[in-house]
XYZ file of C-alpha atoms in Angstrom:
640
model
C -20.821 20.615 -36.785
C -18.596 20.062 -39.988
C -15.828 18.364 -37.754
C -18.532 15.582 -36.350
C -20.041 15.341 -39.454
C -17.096 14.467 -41.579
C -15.992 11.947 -38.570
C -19.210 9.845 -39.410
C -18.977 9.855 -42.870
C -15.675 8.588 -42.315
C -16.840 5.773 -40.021
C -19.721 5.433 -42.323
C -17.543 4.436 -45.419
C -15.363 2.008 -43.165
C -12.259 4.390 -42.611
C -10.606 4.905 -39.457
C -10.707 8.778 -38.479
C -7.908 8.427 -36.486
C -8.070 9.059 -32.615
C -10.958 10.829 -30.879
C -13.364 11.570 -27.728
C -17.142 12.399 -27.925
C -18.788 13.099 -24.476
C -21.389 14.503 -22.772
C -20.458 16.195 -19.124
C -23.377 15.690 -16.382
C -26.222 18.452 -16.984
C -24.528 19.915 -20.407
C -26.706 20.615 -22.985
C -23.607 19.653 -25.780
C -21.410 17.561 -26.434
C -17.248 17.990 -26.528
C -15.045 16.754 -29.698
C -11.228 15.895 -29.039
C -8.984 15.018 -31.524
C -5.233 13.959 -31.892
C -2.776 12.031 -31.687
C -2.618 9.086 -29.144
C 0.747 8.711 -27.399
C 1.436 5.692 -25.384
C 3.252 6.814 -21.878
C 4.769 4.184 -18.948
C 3.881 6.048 -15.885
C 1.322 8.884 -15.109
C 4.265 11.442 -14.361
C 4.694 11.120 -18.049
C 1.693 11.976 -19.220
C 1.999 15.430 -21.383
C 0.869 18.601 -19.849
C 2.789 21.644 -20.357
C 0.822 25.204 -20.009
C 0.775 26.095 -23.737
C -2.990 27.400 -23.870
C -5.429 27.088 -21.799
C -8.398 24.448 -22.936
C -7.710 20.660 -22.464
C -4.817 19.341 -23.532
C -4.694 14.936 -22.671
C -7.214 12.591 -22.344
C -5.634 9.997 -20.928
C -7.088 6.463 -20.674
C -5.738 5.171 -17.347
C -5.568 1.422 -16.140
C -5.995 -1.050 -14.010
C -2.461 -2.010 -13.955
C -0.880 1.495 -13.493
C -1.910 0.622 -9.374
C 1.752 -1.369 -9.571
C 3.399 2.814 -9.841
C 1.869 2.565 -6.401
C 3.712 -0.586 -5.240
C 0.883 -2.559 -5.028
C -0.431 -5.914 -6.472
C -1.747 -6.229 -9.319
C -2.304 -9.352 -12.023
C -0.394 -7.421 -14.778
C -2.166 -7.920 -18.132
C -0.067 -4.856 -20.252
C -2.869 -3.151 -20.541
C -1.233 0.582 -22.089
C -1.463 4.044 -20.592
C -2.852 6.131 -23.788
C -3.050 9.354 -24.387
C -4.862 11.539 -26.426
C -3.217 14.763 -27.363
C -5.902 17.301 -27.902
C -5.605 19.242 -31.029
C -8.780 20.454 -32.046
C -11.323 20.408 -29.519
C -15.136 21.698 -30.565
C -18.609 21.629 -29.146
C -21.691 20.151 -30.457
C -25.215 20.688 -29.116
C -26.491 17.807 -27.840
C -29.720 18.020 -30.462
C -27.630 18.171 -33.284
C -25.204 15.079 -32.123
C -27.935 13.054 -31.399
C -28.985 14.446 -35.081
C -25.896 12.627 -36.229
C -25.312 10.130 -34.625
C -26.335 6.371 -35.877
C -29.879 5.128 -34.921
C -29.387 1.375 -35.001
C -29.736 -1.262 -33.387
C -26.202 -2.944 -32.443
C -26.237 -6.580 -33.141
C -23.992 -8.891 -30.869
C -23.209 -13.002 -30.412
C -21.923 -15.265 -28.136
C -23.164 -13.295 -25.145
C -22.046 -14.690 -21.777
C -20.044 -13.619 -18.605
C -16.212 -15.325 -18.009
C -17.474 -15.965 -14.497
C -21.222 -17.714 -13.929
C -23.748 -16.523 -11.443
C -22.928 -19.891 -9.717
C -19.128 -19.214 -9.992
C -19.360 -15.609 -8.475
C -21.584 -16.540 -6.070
C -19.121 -18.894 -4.559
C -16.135 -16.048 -4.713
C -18.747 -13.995 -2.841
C -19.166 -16.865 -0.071
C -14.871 -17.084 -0.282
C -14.363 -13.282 0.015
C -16.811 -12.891 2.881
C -15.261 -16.146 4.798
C -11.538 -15.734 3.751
C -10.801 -12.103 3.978
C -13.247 -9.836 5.320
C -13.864 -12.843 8.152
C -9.884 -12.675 8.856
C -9.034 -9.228 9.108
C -7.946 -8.730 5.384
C -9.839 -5.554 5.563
C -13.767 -3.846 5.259
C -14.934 -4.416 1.612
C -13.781 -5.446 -1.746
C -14.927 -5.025 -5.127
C -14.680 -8.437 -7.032
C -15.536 -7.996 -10.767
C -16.958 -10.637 -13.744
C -17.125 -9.486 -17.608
C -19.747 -10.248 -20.116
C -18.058 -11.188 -23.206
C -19.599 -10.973 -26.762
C -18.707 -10.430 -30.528
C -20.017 -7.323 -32.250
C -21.772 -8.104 -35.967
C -20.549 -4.729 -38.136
C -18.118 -2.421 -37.960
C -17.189 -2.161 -34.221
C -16.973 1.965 -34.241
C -20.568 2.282 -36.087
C -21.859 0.453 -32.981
C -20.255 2.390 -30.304
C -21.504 5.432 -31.418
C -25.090 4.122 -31.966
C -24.106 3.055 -28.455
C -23.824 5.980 -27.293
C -26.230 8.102 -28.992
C -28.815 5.263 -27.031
C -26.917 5.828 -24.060
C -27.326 9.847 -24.016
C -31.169 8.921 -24.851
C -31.708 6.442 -22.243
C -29.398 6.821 -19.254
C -30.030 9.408 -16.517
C -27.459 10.684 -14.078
C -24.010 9.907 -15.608
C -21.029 11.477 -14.721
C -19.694 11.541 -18.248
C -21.321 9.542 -21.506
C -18.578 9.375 -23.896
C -16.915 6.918 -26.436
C -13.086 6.840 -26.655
C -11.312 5.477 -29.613
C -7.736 5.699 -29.659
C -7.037 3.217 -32.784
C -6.063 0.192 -30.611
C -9.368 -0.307 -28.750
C -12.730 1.879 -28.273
C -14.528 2.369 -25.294
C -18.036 3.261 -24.848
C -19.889 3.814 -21.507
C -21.604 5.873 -18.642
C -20.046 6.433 -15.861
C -21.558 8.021 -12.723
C -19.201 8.310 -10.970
C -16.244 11.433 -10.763
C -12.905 9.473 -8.795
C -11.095 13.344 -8.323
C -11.278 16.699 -10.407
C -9.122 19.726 -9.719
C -10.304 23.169 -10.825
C -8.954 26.454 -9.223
C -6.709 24.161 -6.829
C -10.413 22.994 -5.406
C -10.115 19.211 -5.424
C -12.945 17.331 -5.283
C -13.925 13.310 -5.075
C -17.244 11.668 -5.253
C -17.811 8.507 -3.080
C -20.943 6.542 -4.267
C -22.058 3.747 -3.016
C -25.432 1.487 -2.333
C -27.349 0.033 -5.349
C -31.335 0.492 -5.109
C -32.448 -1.435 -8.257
C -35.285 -0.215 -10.269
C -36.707 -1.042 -13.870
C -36.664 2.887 -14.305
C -40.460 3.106 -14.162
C -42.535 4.331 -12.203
C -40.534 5.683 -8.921
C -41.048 3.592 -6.195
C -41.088 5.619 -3.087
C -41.683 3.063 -0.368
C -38.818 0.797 -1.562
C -36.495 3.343 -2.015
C -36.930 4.529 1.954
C -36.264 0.942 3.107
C -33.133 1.112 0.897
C -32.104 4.102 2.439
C -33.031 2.629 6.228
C -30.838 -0.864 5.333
C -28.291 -1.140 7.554
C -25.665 -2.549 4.984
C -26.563 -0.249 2.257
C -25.412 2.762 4.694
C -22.453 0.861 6.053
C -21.506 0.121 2.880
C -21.422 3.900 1.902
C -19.811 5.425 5.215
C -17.240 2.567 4.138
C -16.276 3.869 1.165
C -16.717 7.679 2.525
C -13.868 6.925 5.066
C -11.778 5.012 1.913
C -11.596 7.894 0.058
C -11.161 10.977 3.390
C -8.137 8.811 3.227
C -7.177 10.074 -0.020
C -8.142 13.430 0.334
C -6.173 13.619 3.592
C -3.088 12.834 1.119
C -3.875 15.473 -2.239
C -5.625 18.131 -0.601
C -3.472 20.635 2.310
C -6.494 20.146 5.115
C -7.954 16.625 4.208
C -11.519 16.903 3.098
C -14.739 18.421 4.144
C -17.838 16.026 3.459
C -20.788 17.507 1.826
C -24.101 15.123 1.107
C -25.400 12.494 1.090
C -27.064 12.819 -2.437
C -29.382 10.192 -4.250
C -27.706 9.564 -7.673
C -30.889 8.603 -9.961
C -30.082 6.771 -13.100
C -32.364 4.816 -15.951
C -31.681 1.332 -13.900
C -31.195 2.046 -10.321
C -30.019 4.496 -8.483
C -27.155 5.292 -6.091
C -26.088 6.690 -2.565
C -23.232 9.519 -2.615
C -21.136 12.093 -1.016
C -18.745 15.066 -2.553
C -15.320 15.664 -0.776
C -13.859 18.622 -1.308
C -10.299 20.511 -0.270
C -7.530 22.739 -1.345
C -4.292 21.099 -3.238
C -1.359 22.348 -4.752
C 0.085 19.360 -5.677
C 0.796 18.747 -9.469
C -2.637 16.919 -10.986
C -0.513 13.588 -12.287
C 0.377 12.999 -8.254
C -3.435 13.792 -7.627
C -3.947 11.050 -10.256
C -1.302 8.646 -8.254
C -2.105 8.937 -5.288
C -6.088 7.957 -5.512
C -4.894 5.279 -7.478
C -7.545 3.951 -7.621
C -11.304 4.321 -5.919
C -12.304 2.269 -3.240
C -15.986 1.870 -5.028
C -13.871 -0.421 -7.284
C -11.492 -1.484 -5.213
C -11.875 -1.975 -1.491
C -10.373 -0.848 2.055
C -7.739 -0.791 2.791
C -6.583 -0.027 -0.083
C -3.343 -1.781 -0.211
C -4.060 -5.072 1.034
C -7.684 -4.844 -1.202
C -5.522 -4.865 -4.241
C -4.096 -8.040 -3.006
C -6.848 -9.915 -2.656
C -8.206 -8.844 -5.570
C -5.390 -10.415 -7.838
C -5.678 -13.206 -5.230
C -9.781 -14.042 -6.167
C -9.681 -12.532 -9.846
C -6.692 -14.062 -10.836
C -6.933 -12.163 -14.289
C -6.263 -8.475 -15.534
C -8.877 -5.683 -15.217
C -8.024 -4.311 -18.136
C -9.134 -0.421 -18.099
C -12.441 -1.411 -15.457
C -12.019 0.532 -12.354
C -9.204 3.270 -13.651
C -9.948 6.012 -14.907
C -10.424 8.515 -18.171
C -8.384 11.664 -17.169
C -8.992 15.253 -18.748
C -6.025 17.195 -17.904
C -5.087 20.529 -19.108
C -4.805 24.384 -17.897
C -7.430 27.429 -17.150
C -7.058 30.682 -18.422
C -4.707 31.801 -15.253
C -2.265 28.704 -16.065
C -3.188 26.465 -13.007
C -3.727 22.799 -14.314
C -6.955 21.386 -14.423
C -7.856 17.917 -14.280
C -11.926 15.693 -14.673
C -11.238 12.171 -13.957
C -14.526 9.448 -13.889
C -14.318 6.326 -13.092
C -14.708 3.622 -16.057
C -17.545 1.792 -14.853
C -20.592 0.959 -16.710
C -18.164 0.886 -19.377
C -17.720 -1.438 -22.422
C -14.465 -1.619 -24.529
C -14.882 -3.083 -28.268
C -11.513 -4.318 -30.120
C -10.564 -3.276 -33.679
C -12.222 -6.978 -34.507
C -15.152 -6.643 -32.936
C -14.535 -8.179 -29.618
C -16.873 -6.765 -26.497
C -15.845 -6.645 -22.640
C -18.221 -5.436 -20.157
C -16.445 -5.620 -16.844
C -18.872 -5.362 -14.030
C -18.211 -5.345 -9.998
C -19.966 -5.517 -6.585
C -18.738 -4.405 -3.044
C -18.916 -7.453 -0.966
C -18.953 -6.113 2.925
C -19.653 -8.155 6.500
C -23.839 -7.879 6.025
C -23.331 -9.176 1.722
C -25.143 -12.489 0.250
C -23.948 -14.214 -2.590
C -27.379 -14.153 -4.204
C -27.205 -9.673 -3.585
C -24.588 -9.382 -4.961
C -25.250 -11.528 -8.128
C -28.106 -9.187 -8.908
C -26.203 -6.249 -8.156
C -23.287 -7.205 -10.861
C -26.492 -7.664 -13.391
C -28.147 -4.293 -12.359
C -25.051 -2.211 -12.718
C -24.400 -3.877 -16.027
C -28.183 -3.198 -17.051
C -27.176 0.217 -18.336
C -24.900 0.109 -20.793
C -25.774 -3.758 -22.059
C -28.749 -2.074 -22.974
C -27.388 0.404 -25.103
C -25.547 -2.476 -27.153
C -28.710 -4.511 -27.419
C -27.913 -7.557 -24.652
C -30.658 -6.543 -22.222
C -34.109 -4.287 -21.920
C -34.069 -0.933 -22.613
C -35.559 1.968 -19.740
C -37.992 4.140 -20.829
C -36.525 6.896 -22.776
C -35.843 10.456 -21.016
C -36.978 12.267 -24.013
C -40.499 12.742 -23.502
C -40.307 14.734 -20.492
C -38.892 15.435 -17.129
C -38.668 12.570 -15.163
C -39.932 12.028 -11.682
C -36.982 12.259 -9.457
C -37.671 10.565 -6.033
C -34.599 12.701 -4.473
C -37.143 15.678 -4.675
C -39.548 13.776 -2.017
C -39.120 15.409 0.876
C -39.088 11.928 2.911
C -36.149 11.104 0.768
C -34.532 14.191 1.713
C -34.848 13.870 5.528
C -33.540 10.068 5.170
C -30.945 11.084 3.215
C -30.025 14.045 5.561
C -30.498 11.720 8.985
C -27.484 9.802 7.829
C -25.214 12.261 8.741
C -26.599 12.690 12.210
C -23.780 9.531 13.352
C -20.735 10.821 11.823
C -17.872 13.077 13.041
C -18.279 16.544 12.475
C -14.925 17.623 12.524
C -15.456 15.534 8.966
C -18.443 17.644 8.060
C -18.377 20.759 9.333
C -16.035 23.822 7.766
C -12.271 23.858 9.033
C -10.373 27.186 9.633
C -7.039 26.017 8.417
C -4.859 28.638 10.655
C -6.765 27.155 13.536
C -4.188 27.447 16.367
C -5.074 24.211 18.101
C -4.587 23.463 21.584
C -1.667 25.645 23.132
C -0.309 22.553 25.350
C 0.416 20.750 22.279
C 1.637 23.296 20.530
C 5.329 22.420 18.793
C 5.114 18.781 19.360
C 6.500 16.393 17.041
C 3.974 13.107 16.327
C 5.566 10.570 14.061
C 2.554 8.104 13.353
C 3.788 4.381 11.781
C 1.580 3.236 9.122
C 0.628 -0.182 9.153
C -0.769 -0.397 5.806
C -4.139 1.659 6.460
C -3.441 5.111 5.017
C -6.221 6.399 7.826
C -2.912 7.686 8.922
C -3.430 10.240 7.053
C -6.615 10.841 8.516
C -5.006 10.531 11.884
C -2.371 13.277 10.849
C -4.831 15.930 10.295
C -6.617 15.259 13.323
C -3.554 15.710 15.289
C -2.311 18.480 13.169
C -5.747 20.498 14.040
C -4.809 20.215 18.021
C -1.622 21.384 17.026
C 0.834 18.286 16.649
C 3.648 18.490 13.646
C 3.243 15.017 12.111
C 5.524 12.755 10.305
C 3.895 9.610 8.833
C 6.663 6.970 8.309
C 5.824 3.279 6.545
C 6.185 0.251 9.122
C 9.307 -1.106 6.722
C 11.286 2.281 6.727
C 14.041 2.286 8.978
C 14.186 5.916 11.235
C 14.725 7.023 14.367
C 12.056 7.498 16.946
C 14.145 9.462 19.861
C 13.192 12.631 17.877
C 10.091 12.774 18.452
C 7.606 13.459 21.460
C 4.900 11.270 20.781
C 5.001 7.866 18.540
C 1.315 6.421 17.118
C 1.805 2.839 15.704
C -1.328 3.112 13.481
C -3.930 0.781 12.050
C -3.461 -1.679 9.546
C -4.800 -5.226 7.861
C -3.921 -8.647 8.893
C -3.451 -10.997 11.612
C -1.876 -9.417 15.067
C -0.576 -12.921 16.926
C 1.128 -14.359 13.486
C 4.609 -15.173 14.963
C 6.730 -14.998 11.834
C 4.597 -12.279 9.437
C 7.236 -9.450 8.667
C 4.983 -6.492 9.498
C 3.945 -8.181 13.108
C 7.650 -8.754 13.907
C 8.462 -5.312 13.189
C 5.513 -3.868 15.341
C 5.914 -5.681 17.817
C 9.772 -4.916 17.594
C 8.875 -0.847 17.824
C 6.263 -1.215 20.567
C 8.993 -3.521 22.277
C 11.369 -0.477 22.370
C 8.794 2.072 22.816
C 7.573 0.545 26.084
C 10.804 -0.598 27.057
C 12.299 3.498 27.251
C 8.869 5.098 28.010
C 8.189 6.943 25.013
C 5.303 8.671 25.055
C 3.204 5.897 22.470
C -0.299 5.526 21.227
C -1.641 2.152 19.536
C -4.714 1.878 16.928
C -6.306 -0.882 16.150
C -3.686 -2.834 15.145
C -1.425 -1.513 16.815
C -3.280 -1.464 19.922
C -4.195 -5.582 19.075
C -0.040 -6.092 18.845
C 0.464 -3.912 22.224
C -2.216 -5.598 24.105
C -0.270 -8.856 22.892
C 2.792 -7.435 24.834
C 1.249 -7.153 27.870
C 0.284 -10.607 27.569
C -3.504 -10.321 26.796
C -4.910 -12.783 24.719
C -6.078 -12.112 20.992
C -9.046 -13.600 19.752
C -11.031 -13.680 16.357
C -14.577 -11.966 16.589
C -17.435 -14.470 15.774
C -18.489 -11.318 13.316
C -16.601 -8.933 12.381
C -16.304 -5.211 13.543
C -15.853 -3.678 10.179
C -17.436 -0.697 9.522
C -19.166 -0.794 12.498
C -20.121 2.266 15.001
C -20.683 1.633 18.381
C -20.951 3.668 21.567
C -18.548 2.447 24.495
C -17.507 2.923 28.183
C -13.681 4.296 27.894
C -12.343 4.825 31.472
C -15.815 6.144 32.947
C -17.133 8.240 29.503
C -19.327 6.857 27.344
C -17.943 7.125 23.779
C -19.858 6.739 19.854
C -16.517 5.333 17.495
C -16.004 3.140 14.689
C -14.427 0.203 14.237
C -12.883 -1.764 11.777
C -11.233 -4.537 13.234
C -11.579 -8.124 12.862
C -9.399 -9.277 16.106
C -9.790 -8.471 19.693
C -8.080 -8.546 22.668
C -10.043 -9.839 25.644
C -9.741 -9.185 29.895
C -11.568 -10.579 32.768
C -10.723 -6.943 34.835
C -10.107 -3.750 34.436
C -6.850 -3.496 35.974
C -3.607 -5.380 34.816
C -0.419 -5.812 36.239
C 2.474 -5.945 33.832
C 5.981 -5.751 33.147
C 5.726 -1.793 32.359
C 3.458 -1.396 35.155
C -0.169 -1.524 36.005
C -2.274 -0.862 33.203
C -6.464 0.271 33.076
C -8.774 -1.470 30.433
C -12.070 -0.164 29.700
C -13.655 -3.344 28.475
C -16.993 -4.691 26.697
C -18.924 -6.178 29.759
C -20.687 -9.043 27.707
C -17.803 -10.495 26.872
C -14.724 -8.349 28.056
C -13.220 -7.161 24.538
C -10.597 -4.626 25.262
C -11.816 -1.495 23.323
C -8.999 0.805 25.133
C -6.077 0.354 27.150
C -3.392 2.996 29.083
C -0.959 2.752 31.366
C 2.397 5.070 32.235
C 3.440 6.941 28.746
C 1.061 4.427 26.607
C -2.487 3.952 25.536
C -4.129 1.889 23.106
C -7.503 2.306 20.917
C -9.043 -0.709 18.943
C -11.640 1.909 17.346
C -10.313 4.383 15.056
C -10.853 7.823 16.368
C -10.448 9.299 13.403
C -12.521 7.457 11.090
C -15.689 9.709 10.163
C -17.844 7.062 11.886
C -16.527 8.402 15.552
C -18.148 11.497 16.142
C -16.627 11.479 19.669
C -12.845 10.517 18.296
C -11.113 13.621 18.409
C -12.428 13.886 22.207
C -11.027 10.599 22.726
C -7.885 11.861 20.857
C -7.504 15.073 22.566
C -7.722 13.005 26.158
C -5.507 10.389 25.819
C -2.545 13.073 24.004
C -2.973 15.473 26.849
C -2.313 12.769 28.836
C 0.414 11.305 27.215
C 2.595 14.448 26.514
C 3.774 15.985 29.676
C 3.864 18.950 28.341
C 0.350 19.597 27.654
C -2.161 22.027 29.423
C -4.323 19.770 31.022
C -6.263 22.512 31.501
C -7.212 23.276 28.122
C -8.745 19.491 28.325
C -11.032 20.500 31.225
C -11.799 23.586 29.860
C -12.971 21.795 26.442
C -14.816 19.281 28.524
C -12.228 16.635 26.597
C -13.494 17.652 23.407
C -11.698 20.228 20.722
């Protein structure tokens, strides 16, 4: 306790006490003391970790604008990668912090978000009508910050910040305060983006907001939340946004466990754990979930550009990430990364940010999603005095409304759509199908890393997959089937570079007979080949499940699409020969197409909202690959 101690005396007699992290981990009963020096790194590679002793050895305090290591866009506002190098580290029971800590109130002035209700209401209206209604992709997180001055010394009131914060707030991930020297950041985040213990790696999707003034539970509301149509879009969204990622750091892609109600002191939340084995090194875990789609959108590359397109500002740290990395006692690296959200940053002068963000999808209003930038801020501007403070959770356990047993079977009926091959446990030796056996698969990613998704699926019926980027140059005579794969944007622009190149491969593809296969976009750009025209849906199919008629089977998939081609029959004669279209009777929108050595899918069959995908996969491969046991498929009944 000396080590804390002296730290507020310090702070207490206006002296810096040099660099240091307090936080509280969900469920512990103490708190955890780092201290060090903070190093400033350019790139996450760089970010020191070598297996000295085991313990933690960086805290890292990760960006917004490290996304541009990724390649993507990014308003770049300098904002520095800092780390602190753990020297001491020591653990204080949560009594005694709280003990410690500074009971005050903290005083603020000038209160007032950068962008108004009216203001954000409009970007709403923009985003919805601009991007998600052209094709730009299935949701995006736009954010606003409260601005305000701090009266005192800025440190004294992030730690009476947070010592209201560990009183008040329920459910967070981590409740910490940061202070590096240059800035300090208070908050409670709950949400974990990726941790890595014992090569397990694990990520958190949460999404939905149910709003609540942390009284008395409401039960009734809280089941319509969970029955809302958008609300469980929204988080099947994001669940499919970050399999993505998972499909990249961990050998076998994820395995999806939930959903979970995440209770907190101002609303509560929707979520699901991911989990899967890595090896990789836990900096390139860090890279390459740059950064969660909660906070960002899908796809992921193309939500980053729209984001610097409507924001037109730097994020600053909101939506990267605080990063614990270090070893365990056999020398494997470790790594406990949340999200900072419900986070506020305060400047050596006193200045206060409180960035604050809401996912805008297909079913959003302007007016929800107002209220849901004010509820997520609720937390957190409460501990620093700029809005009403939830009851307390000191006096006693509180009444948790995941216990009801309605909410249980609610939350458990939401899995009864998706795709098991998502949710149930994989044997990774699993031999897949014999027929396909020592096939090569090189799948073409269109900017929509569900390739990666795609991969695995094909791996598991026994395909060896190379994913290549649609701007790489390669050669696709090596391999035995080619999958030009999904991707944002619109499939009959004439001059857009990505469109020209697709429709350059499928060109060549159809024009030798290579055994191809076309998603979503690249089934739109095939289906513009054979000379079917593309239309705009009225609504679009993003995030959307539907069940289907594909060539005489009737088939539950997802969508995410915001262009469709359409046919008046079912059969089509074309330059590479006659081609069958299962259509949508009402209004004849191609949802599949195949003909001699090529098919096309506008659903994605392996997004987790297909539960019969990998039977439509299995199918149309068989069929594709000449050499593959078409009697496997009938023994299977089309499904593996």
């Amino acid at each position: 306790m000396t080590h804390l101690t002296d730290l507020l005396a310090a702070v207490a007699h206006g002296v810096d006490p040099g660099p240091f992290a307090l936080l509280r981990r969900e469920g512990a009963d103490e708190l955890e003391l780092f201290t060090g020096p903070v190093e400033t790194v350019d790139r996450l590679a760089d970010i020191p970790l070598t297996p000295v002793t085991p313990g933690a050895q960086t805290l890292a305090l990760v960006p917004f604008r490290q996304i541009i290591e990724r390649g993507f866009a990014c308003v770049d506002d300098g904002a520095p990668l800092e780390c602190l190098q753990v020297r001491e580290h020591r653990r204080i029971a949560l009594a005694d912090a709280l003990a410690a800590l500074p009971d005050e109130p903290v005083r603020t002035v000038d209160a007032a978000f950068d962008v108004t209700d009216e203001d954000y209401a409009r970007t709403v209206q923009r985003v919805l009508a601009e991007e998600i209604g052209s094709g730009e992709g299935a949701n995006f997180v736009i954010h606003r910050t409260l601005n305000a001055t701090v009266q005192g010394p800025p440190l004294t009131a992030a730690l009476a910040a947070l010592r209201r914060l560990l009183v008040a707030e329920r459910g967070a991930y981590w409740t910490f305060v940061v202070h590096t020297g240059t800035r300090t950041l208070v908050g409670a985040s709950p949400e974990r983006h990726v941790s890595v213990d014992d090569g397990l790696v694990m990520m958190n999707p949460i999404s939905g907001t149910f709003r609540c003034a942390g009284g008395t539970p409401d039960r009734a509301a809280l089941l319509r939340f969970l029955a809302d149509q958008k609300e469980v879009e929204e988080l099947y969204m994001v669940l499919d946004e970050e399999l993505k990622m998972m499909a990249t750091v961990a050998e076998h892609g994820g395995q999806v466990i939930g959903p979970y109600l995440k209770e907190m002191s101002h609303l509560a939340h929707t979520e699901y754990l991911l989990a899967g084995q890595g090896t990789r090194d836990v900096r390139e875990v860090l890279r390459e979930t740059m950064f969660a789609p909660t906070v960002t959108g899908s796809p992921m590359e193309n939500a980053c550009r729209v984001i610097a397109r409507h924001e037109r500002r730097g994020r600053g740290y909101y939506a990267g990430v605080l990063a614990l990395l270090g070893h365990d006692e056999a020398g494997r690296q470790t790594l406990d990364a949340p999200i900072l959200i419900r986070t506020a940053e305060i400047s050596p002068a006193g200045r206060l940010r409180v960035p604050v963000g809401a996912t805008l999808v297909r079913h959003s209003t302007a007016a929800g999603e107002v209220a849901e930038t004010h509820a997520k801020a609720a937390g957190v501007l409460a501990a620093l005095g700029l809005g009403p403070a939830a009851p307390a959770g000191g006096g006693g356990p509180v009444a948790r409304l995941a216990d009801d047993p309605a909410v249980r079977d609610a939350l458990a009926a939401r899995n009864a759509p998706l795709a098991r091959f998502w949710l149930d446990q994989r044997a990774p030796d699993a031999p897949g199908l014999p027929g396909l056996a020592g096939s090569r698969a090189l799948i073409v990613d269109a900017e929509d890393t569900f390739t990666g998704m795609l991969a695995h699926q094909l791996g598991a019926l026994g395909l060896a997959v190379t994913i290549r980027p649609w701007h790489a140059s390669g050669p696709v005579d090596t391999y035995d089937l080619v999958v030009v794969g999904p991707g944002p944007g619109d499939p009959g622009s004439p001059d857009e570079p990505k469109m020209v190149a697709l429709r350059s491969l499928l060109a060549g593809l159809l024009a030798t007979g290579r055994p191809t296969l076309a998603v979503c976009l690249g089934h739109q750009v095939l289906a513009g080949l054979l000379r079917l025209p593309l239309h705009r849906r009225d609504a679009p199919y993003q995030g959307l499940q539907r069940e289907v008629s594909l060539f005489g089977r009737s088939r539950r998939v997802g969508f995410y699409s915001t262009f469709t081609a359409r046919a008046e029959a079912d059969h089509l004669t074309t330059a590479y020969g006659p081609v069958e279209l299962a259509r949508d009777e009402s209004d004849g929108a191609v949802h599949a197409l195949r003909g001699q050595g090529f098919a096309g899918v506008q659903f994605h069959p392996e997004s987790v909202l297909s539960p019969d995908g990998l039977a439509v996969l299995t199918e149309l491969v068989t069929d594709l690959l000449p050499a593959s046991h078409t009697d496997e498929l009938s023994a299977t009944g089309g499904r593996a």
